[in-house]
């Protein structure tokens, strides 16, 4: 299984960016797919996640109302639309998917990370 992330970059505060992530390979069943972020000196934190069971979407409190996660189950892609960006949103964003395969059962997979920089 591979996760390929794209998007990110430099934007001024108040601006928007869109991140995309495509899962490929043996994606038998995606239990959840979403985004985490990590900035210097801090642990990786959940930003938004779409959980397949119950069609449940969760957001970090800090991004509610500004970020929107969307998922395409046919293409196995997930996007994160980020609006009203703030300098504190600056971080490396990682795509994450928990995927079940016959060989490995349920396992977490990570994309390569994409840098989002918000200038004040």
GROMACS .gro file of N, CA and C in nm:
model
  360
    1UNK      N    1   0.085  -0.119   0.000
    1UNK     CA    2   0.000   0.000   0.000
    1UNK      C    3   0.089   0.124   0.000
    2UNK      N    4   0.055   0.218  -0.085
    2UNK     CA    5   0.128   0.346  -0.088
    2UNK      C    6   0.028   0.460  -0.078
    3UNK      N    7   0.068   0.563  -0.008
    3UNK     CA    8  -0.009   0.686   0.002
    3UNK      C    9   0.074   0.798  -0.059
    4UNK      N   10   0.018   0.863  -0.158
    4UNK     CA   11   0.088   0.970  -0.227
    4UNK      C   12   0.014   1.100  -0.201
    5UNK      N   13   0.080   1.190  -0.130
    5UNK     CA   14   0.019   1.319  -0.096
    5UNK      C   15   0.068   1.426  -0.191
    6UNK      N   16  -0.016   1.525  -0.212
    6UNK     CA   17   0.020   1.640  -0.294
    6UNK      C   18  -0.051   1.764  -0.241
    7UNK      N   19  -0.005   1.878  -0.287
    7UNK     CA   20  -0.060   2.004  -0.240
    7UNK      C   21   0.036   2.065  -0.140
    8UNK      N   22  -0.014   2.155  -0.059
    8UNK     CA   23   0.073   2.223   0.034
    8UNK      C   24   0.143   2.339  -0.032
    9UNK      N   25   0.227   2.407   0.046
    9UNK     CA   26   0.301   2.521  -0.006
    9UNK      C   27   0.294   2.638   0.089
   10UNK      N   28   0.319   2.755   0.035
   10UNK     CA   29   0.323   2.878   0.115
   10UNK      C   30   0.201   2.962   0.083
   11UNK      N   31   0.136   3.011   0.188
   11UNK     CA   32   0.017   3.093   0.171
   11UNK      C   33   0.014   3.198   0.281
   12UNK      N   34  -0.047   3.310   0.255
   12UNK     CA   35  -0.063   3.413   0.357
   12UNK      C   36  -0.178   3.377   0.450
   13UNK      N   37  -0.172   3.428   0.569
   13UNK     CA   38  -0.280   3.407   0.664
   13UNK      C   39  -0.414   3.451   0.603
   14UNK      N   40  -0.515   3.369   0.626
   14UNK     CA   41  -0.646   3.395   0.569
   14UNK      C   42  -0.668   3.327   0.435
   15UNK      N   43  -0.562   3.274   0.378
   15UNK     CA   44  -0.571   3.209   0.249
   15UNK      C   45  -0.616   3.064   0.259
   16UNK      N   46  -0.613   2.996   0.144
   16UNK     CA   47  -0.661   2.858   0.137
   16UNK      C   48  -0.558   2.770   0.065
   17UNK      N   49  -0.560   2.645   0.102
   17UNK     CA   50  -0.481   2.543   0.035
   17UNK      C   51  -0.562   2.414   0.032
   18UNK      N   52  -0.525   2.328  -0.062
   18UNK     CA   53  -0.594   2.200  -0.074
   18UNK      C   54  -0.490   2.090  -0.081
   19UNK      N   55  -0.504   1.993   0.008
   19UNK     CA   56  -0.417   1.876   0.008
   19UNK      C   57  -0.492   1.757  -0.048
   20UNK      N   58  -0.421   1.674  -0.121
   20UNK     CA   59  -0.481   1.553  -0.175
   20UNK      C   60  -0.392   1.434  -0.144
   21UNK      N   61  -0.455   1.319  -0.132
   21UNK     CA   62  -0.380   1.196  -0.103
   21UNK      C   63  -0.449   1.081  -0.175
   22UNK      N   64  -0.370   1.002  -0.243
   22UNK     CA   65  -0.423   0.886  -0.315
   22UNK      C   66  -0.361   0.759  -0.259
   23UNK      N   67  -0.446   0.664  -0.230
   23UNK     CA   68  -0.400   0.533  -0.182
   23UNK      C   69  -0.398   0.436  -0.300
   24UNK      N   70  -0.289   0.363  -0.309
   24UNK     CA   71  -0.277   0.265  -0.418
   24UNK      C   72  -0.217   0.136  -0.364
   25UNK      N   73  -0.227   0.034  -0.442
   25UNK     CA   74  -0.177  -0.097  -0.400
   25UNK      C   75  -0.291  -0.182  -0.349
   26UNK      N   76  -0.263  -0.263  -0.251
   26UNK     CA   77  -0.361  -0.359  -0.201
   26UNK      C   78  -0.455  -0.295  -0.098
   27UNK      N   79  -0.539  -0.207  -0.146
   27UNK     CA   80  -0.631  -0.135  -0.057
   27UNK      C   81  -0.761  -0.213  -0.046
   28UNK      N   82  -0.757  -0.329   0.017
   28UNK     CA   83  -0.875  -0.414   0.024
   28UNK      C   84  -0.989  -0.347   0.097
   29UNK      N   85  -0.960  -0.295   0.216
   29UNK     CA   86  -1.063  -0.226   0.292
   29UNK      C   87  -0.998  -0.114   0.371
   30UNK      N   88  -1.042   0.007   0.343
   30UNK     CA   89  -0.991   0.122   0.415
   30UNK      C   90  -1.079   0.146   0.537
   31UNK      N   91  -1.024   0.126   0.654
   31UNK     CA   92  -1.099   0.148   0.777
   31UNK      C   93  -1.116   0.297   0.807
   32UNK      N   94  -1.012   0.373   0.778
   32UNK     CA   95  -1.016   0.517   0.800
   32UNK      C   96  -0.909   0.581   0.712
   33UNK      N   97  -0.931   0.707   0.680
   33UNK     CA   98  -0.831   0.781   0.602
   33UNK      C   99  -0.842   0.927   0.642
   34UNK      N  100  -0.728   0.993   0.653
   34UNK     CA  101  -0.733   1.131   0.696
   34UNK      C  102  -0.596   1.196   0.700
   35UNK      N  103  -0.586   1.301   0.781
   35UNK     CA  104  -0.466   1.383   0.784
   35UNK      C  105  -0.421   1.410   0.928
   36UNK      N  106  -0.291   1.406   0.946
   36UNK     CA  107  -0.227   1.446   1.069
   36UNK      C  108  -0.127   1.557   1.034
   37UNK      N  109  -0.080   1.626   1.135
   37UNK     CA  110   0.024   1.726   1.111
   37UNK      C  111   0.122   1.729   1.227
   38UNK      N  112   0.240   1.777   1.196
   38UNK     CA  113   0.345   1.785   1.297
   38UNK      C  114   0.430   1.907   1.270
   39UNK      N  115   0.447   1.991   1.372
   39UNK     CA  116   0.539   2.102   1.358
   39UNK      C  117   0.658   2.079   1.449
   40UNK      N  118   0.756   2.165   1.437
   40UNK     CA  119   0.883   2.146   1.507
   40UNK      C  120   0.860   2.141   1.657
   41UNK      N  121   0.909   2.037   1.719
   41UNK     CA  122   0.904   2.027   1.864
   41UNK      C  123   0.777   1.969   1.920
   42UNK      N  124   0.682   1.938   1.834
   42UNK     CA  125   0.555   1.884   1.882
   42UNK      C  126   0.529   1.745   1.826
   43UNK      N  127   0.440   1.675   1.892
   43UNK     CA  128   0.402   1.543   1.844
   43UNK      C  129   0.306   1.556   1.727
   44UNK      N  130   0.300   1.452   1.649
   44UNK     CA  131   0.205   1.448   1.538
   44UNK      C  132   0.065   1.447   1.595
   45UNK      N  133  -0.023   1.530   1.538
   45UNK     CA  134  -0.158   1.541   1.590
   45UNK      C  135  -0.260   1.519   1.478
   46UNK      N  136  -0.375   1.470   1.517
   46UNK     CA  137  -0.484   1.450   1.423
   46UNK      C  138  -0.539   1.584   1.377
   47UNK      N  139  -0.561   1.596   1.246
   47UNK     CA  140  -0.627   1.714   1.191
   47UNK      C  141  -0.770   1.679   1.155
   48UNK      N  142  -0.786   1.577   1.073
   48UNK     CA  143  -0.919   1.535   1.030
   48UNK      C  144  -0.912   1.391   0.983
   49UNK      N  145  -1.019   1.318   1.010
   49UNK     CA  146  -1.020   1.178   0.972
   49UNK      C  147  -1.161   1.136   0.933
   50UNK      N  148  -1.169   1.051   0.832
   50UNK     CA  149  -1.296   0.995   0.788
   50UNK      C  150  -1.293   0.847   0.821
   51UNK      N  151  -1.380   0.805   0.910
   51UNK     CA  152  -1.386   0.666   0.954
   51UNK      C  153  -1.497   0.596   0.879
   52UNK      N  154  -1.463   0.486   0.813
   52UNK     CA  155  -1.559   0.420   0.725
   52UNK      C  156  -1.683   0.373   0.800
   53UNK      N  157  -1.664   0.304   0.910
   53UNK     CA  158  -1.777   0.252   0.988
   53UNK      C  159  -1.856   0.368   1.046
   54UNK      N  160  -1.984   0.371   1.011
   54UNK     CA  161  -2.068   0.478   1.062
   54UNK      C  162  -2.052   0.609   0.989
   55UNK      N  163  -1.967   0.609   0.884
   55UNK     CA  164  -1.947   0.732   0.806
   55UNK      C  165  -1.918   0.849   0.900
   56UNK      N  166  -1.821   0.830   0.984
   56UNK     CA  167  -1.791   0.923   1.092
   56UNK      C  168  -1.671   1.010   1.056
   57UNK      N  169  -1.687   1.140   1.062
   57UNK     CA  170  -1.580   1.235   1.034
   57UNK      C  171  -1.547   1.311   1.161
   58UNK      N  172  -1.418   1.321   1.191
   58UNK     CA  173  -1.375   1.393   1.310
   58UNK      C  174  -1.272   1.498   1.272
   59UNK      N  175  -1.277   1.610   1.342
   59UNK     CA  176  -1.182   1.719   1.322
   59UNK      C  177  -1.119   1.758   1.455
   60UNK      N  178  -0.997   1.805   1.447
   60UNK     CA  179  -0.937   1.868   1.563
   60UNK      C  180  -1.015   1.996   1.593
   61UNK      N  181  -1.028   2.029   1.719
   61UNK     CA  182  -1.104   2.149   1.755
   61UNK      C  183  -1.046   2.273   1.688
   62UNK      N  184  -0.917   2.277   1.671
   62UNK     CA  185  -0.851   2.396   1.618
   62UNK      C  186  -0.882   2.422   1.470
   63UNK      N  187  -0.934   2.320   1.400
   63UNK     CA  188  -0.960   2.338   1.256
   63UNK      C  189  -1.108   2.332   1.222
   64UNK      N  190  -1.193   2.303   1.320
   64UNK     CA  191  -1.336   2.293   1.292
   64UNK      C  192  -1.388   2.423   1.234
   65UNK      N  193  -1.468   2.410   1.129
   65UNK     CA  194  -1.524   2.526   1.063
   65UNK      C  195  -1.433   2.588   0.959
   66UNK      N  196  -1.308   2.547   0.954
   66UNK     CA  197  -1.212   2.601   0.856
   66UNK      C  198  -1.164   2.495   0.757
   67UNK      N  199  -1.150   2.374   0.805
   67UNK     CA  200  -1.101   2.265   0.720
   67UNK      C  201  -1.215   2.169   0.690
   68UNK      N  202  -1.210   2.112   0.570
   68UNK     CA  203  -1.310   2.013   0.530
   68UNK      C  204  -1.240   1.894   0.466
   69UNK      N  205  -1.270   1.777   0.517
   69UNK     CA  206  -1.216   1.654   0.460
   69UNK      C  207  -1.321   1.592   0.370
   70UNK      N  208  -1.277   1.542   0.256
   70UNK     CA  209  -1.369   1.474   0.166
   70UNK      C  210  -1.300   1.351   0.109
   71UNK      N  211  -1.378   1.254   0.073
   71UNK     CA  212  -1.323   1.123   0.036
   71UNK      C  213  -1.392   1.072  -0.089
   72UNK      N  214  -1.315   1.011  -0.175
   72UNK     CA  215  -1.367   0.947  -0.295
   72UNK      C  216  -1.338   0.798  -0.283
   73UNK      N  217  -1.442   0.721  -0.257
   73UNK     CA  218  -1.423   0.577  -0.233
   73UNK      C  219  -1.392   0.499  -0.361
   74UNK      N  220  -1.423   0.555  -0.473
   74UNK     CA  221  -1.394   0.487  -0.600
   74UNK      C  222  -1.245   0.503  -0.633
   75UNK      N  223  -1.197   0.624  -0.619
   75UNK     CA  224  -1.056   0.651  -0.652
   75UNK      C  225  -0.963   0.629  -0.533
   76UNK      N  226  -1.019   0.601  -0.415
   76UNK     CA  227  -0.938   0.585  -0.293
   76UNK      C  228  -0.853   0.709  -0.268
   77UNK      N  229  -0.918   0.824  -0.274
   77UNK     CA  230  -0.848   0.949  -0.248
   77UNK      C  231  -0.917   1.024  -0.134
   78UNK      N  232  -0.840   1.109  -0.072
   78UNK     CA  233  -0.894   1.197   0.032
   78UNK      C  234  -0.833   1.334   0.011
   79UNK      N  235  -0.914   1.436   0.029
   79UNK     CA  236  -0.866   1.573   0.017
   79UNK      C  237  -0.894   1.649   0.146
   80UNK      N  238  -0.814   1.749   0.169
   80UNK     CA  239  -0.833   1.836   0.284
   80UNK      C  240  -0.834   1.979   0.232
   81UNK      N  241  -0.950   2.039   0.234
   81UNK     CA  242  -0.963   2.179   0.195
   81UNK      C  243  -0.941   2.264   0.319
   82UNK      N  244  -0.841   2.348   0.313
   82UNK     CA  245  -0.805   2.430   0.428
   82UNK      C  246  -0.830   2.576   0.396
   83UNK      N  247  -0.923   2.636   0.467
   83UNK     CA  248  -0.958   2.777   0.448
   83UNK      C  249  -0.922   2.856   0.573
   84UNK      N  250  -0.919   2.985   0.557
   84UNK     CA  251  -0.890   3.075   0.671
   84UNK      C  252  -0.766   3.029   0.746
   85UNK      N  253  -0.663   3.001   0.672
   85UNK     CA  254  -0.541   2.948   0.733
   85UNK      C  255  -0.476   3.049   0.826
   86UNK      N  256  -0.416   2.996   0.930
   86UNK     CA  257  -0.350   3.076   1.034
   86UNK      C  258  -0.203   3.035   1.041
   87UNK      N  259  -0.119   3.124   1.090
   87UNK     CA  260   0.023   3.086   1.106
   87UNK      C  261   0.042   2.960   1.189
   88UNK      N  262  -0.045   2.939   1.286
   88UNK     CA  263  -0.032   2.819   1.370
   88UNK      C  264  -0.069   2.690   1.298
   89UNK      N  265  -0.121   2.701   1.177
   89UNK     CA  266  -0.147   2.582   1.095
   89UNK      C  267  -0.021   2.535   1.023
   90UNK      N  268   0.085   2.613   1.033
   90UNK     CA  269   0.210   2.576   0.969
   90UNK      C  270   0.262   2.444   1.027
   91UNK      N  271   0.285   2.347   0.939
   91UNK     CA  272   0.330   2.215   0.983
   91UNK      C  273   0.354   2.129   0.860
   92UNK      N  274   0.411   2.013   0.884
   92UNK     CA  275   0.414   1.910   0.782
   92UNK      C  276   0.288   1.826   0.799
   93UNK      N  277   0.214   1.812   0.692
   93UNK     CA  278   0.089   1.739   0.695
   93UNK      C  279   0.111   1.599   0.635
   94UNK      N  280   0.059   1.500   0.706
   94UNK     CA  281   0.076   1.361   0.665
   94UNK      C  282  -0.059   1.297   0.638
   95UNK      N  283  -0.069   1.232   0.526
   95UNK     CA  284  -0.185   1.150   0.497
   95UNK      C  285  -0.171   1.018   0.571
   96UNK      N  286  -0.280   0.971   0.627
   96UNK     CA  287  -0.280   0.845   0.702
   96UNK      C  288  -0.399   0.761   0.661
   97UNK      N  289  -0.378   0.633   0.651
   97UNK     CA  290  -0.489   0.542   0.626
   97UNK      C  291  -0.469   0.416   0.707
   98UNK      N  292  -0.576   0.369   0.765
   98UNK     CA  293  -0.575   0.238   0.830
   98UNK      C  294  -0.646   0.142   0.735
   99UNK      N  295  -0.570   0.047   0.687
   99UNK     CA  296  -0.618  -0.039   0.578
   99UNK      C  297  -0.605  -0.185   0.615
  100UNK      N  298  -0.710  -0.260   0.586
  100UNK     CA  299  -0.706  -0.404   0.609
  100UNK      C  300  -0.666  -0.475   0.480
  101UNK      N  301  -0.571  -0.564   0.491
  101UNK     CA  302  -0.535  -0.652   0.380
  101UNK      C  303  -0.529  -0.795   0.433
  102UNK      N  304  -0.550  -0.894   0.348
  102UNK     CA  305  -0.545  -1.033   0.394
  102UNK      C  306  -0.409  -1.071   0.452
  103UNK      N  307  -0.304  -1.012   0.399
  103UNK     CA  308  -0.170  -1.050   0.442
  103UNK      C  309  -0.133  -0.991   0.577
  104UNK      N  310  -0.178  -0.869   0.605
  104UNK     CA  311  -0.130  -0.799   0.724
  104UNK      C  312  -0.239  -0.761   0.823
  105UNK      N  313  -0.365  -0.787   0.789
  105UNK     CA  314  -0.472  -0.741   0.876
  105UNK      C  315  -0.481  -0.589   0.869
  106UNK      N  316  -0.527  -0.526   0.975
  106UNK     CA  317  -0.542  -0.380   0.977
  106UNK      C  318  -0.410  -0.316   1.018
  107UNK      N  319  -0.365  -0.219   0.939
  107UNK     CA  320  -0.238  -0.155   0.964
  107UNK      C  321  -0.243  -0.009   0.922
  108UNK      N  322  -0.168   0.075   0.992
  108UNK     CA  323  -0.159   0.216   0.956
  108UNK      C  324  -0.053   0.235   0.847
  109UNK      N  325  -0.087   0.319   0.751
  109UNK     CA  326   0.005   0.357   0.645
  109UNK      C  327   0.014   0.509   0.642
  110UNK      N  328   0.133   0.558   0.605
  110UNK     CA  329   0.157   0.703   0.605
  110UNK      C  330   0.210   0.749   0.471
  111UNK      N  331   0.166   0.867   0.431
  111UNK     CA  332   0.223   0.931   0.315
  111UNK      C  333   0.353   1.000   0.352
  112UNK      N  334   0.416   1.064   0.254
  112UNK     CA  335   0.549   1.118   0.272
  112UNK      C  336   0.552   1.253   0.344
  113UNK      N  337   0.438   1.314   0.364
  113UNK     CA  338   0.436   1.445   0.428
  113UNK      C  339   0.449   1.558   0.329
  114UNK      N  340   0.372   1.661   0.350
  114UNK     CA  341   0.379   1.779   0.265
  114UNK      C  342   0.375   1.903   0.353
  115UNK      N  343   0.462   1.998   0.324
  115UNK     CA  344   0.478   2.115   0.410
  115UNK      C  345   0.376   2.223   0.376
  116UNK      N  346   0.310   2.270   0.479
  116UNK     CA  347   0.220   2.385   0.468
  116UNK      C  348   0.279   2.497   0.553
  117UNK      N  349   0.302   2.610   0.491
  117UNK     CA  350   0.356   2.726   0.561
  117UNK      C  351   0.261   2.843   0.545
  118UNK      N  352   0.217   2.898   0.658
  118UNK     CA  353   0.124   3.010   0.656
  118UNK      C  354   0.197   3.131   0.713
  119UNK      N  355   0.212   3.234   0.632
  119UNK     CA  356   0.283   3.354   0.677
  119UNK      C  357   0.184   3.455   0.734
  120UNK      N  358   0.232   3.531   0.830
  120UNK     CA  359   0.143   3.629   0.895
  120UNK      C  360   0.147   3.762   0.822
   0.00000   0.00000   0.00000
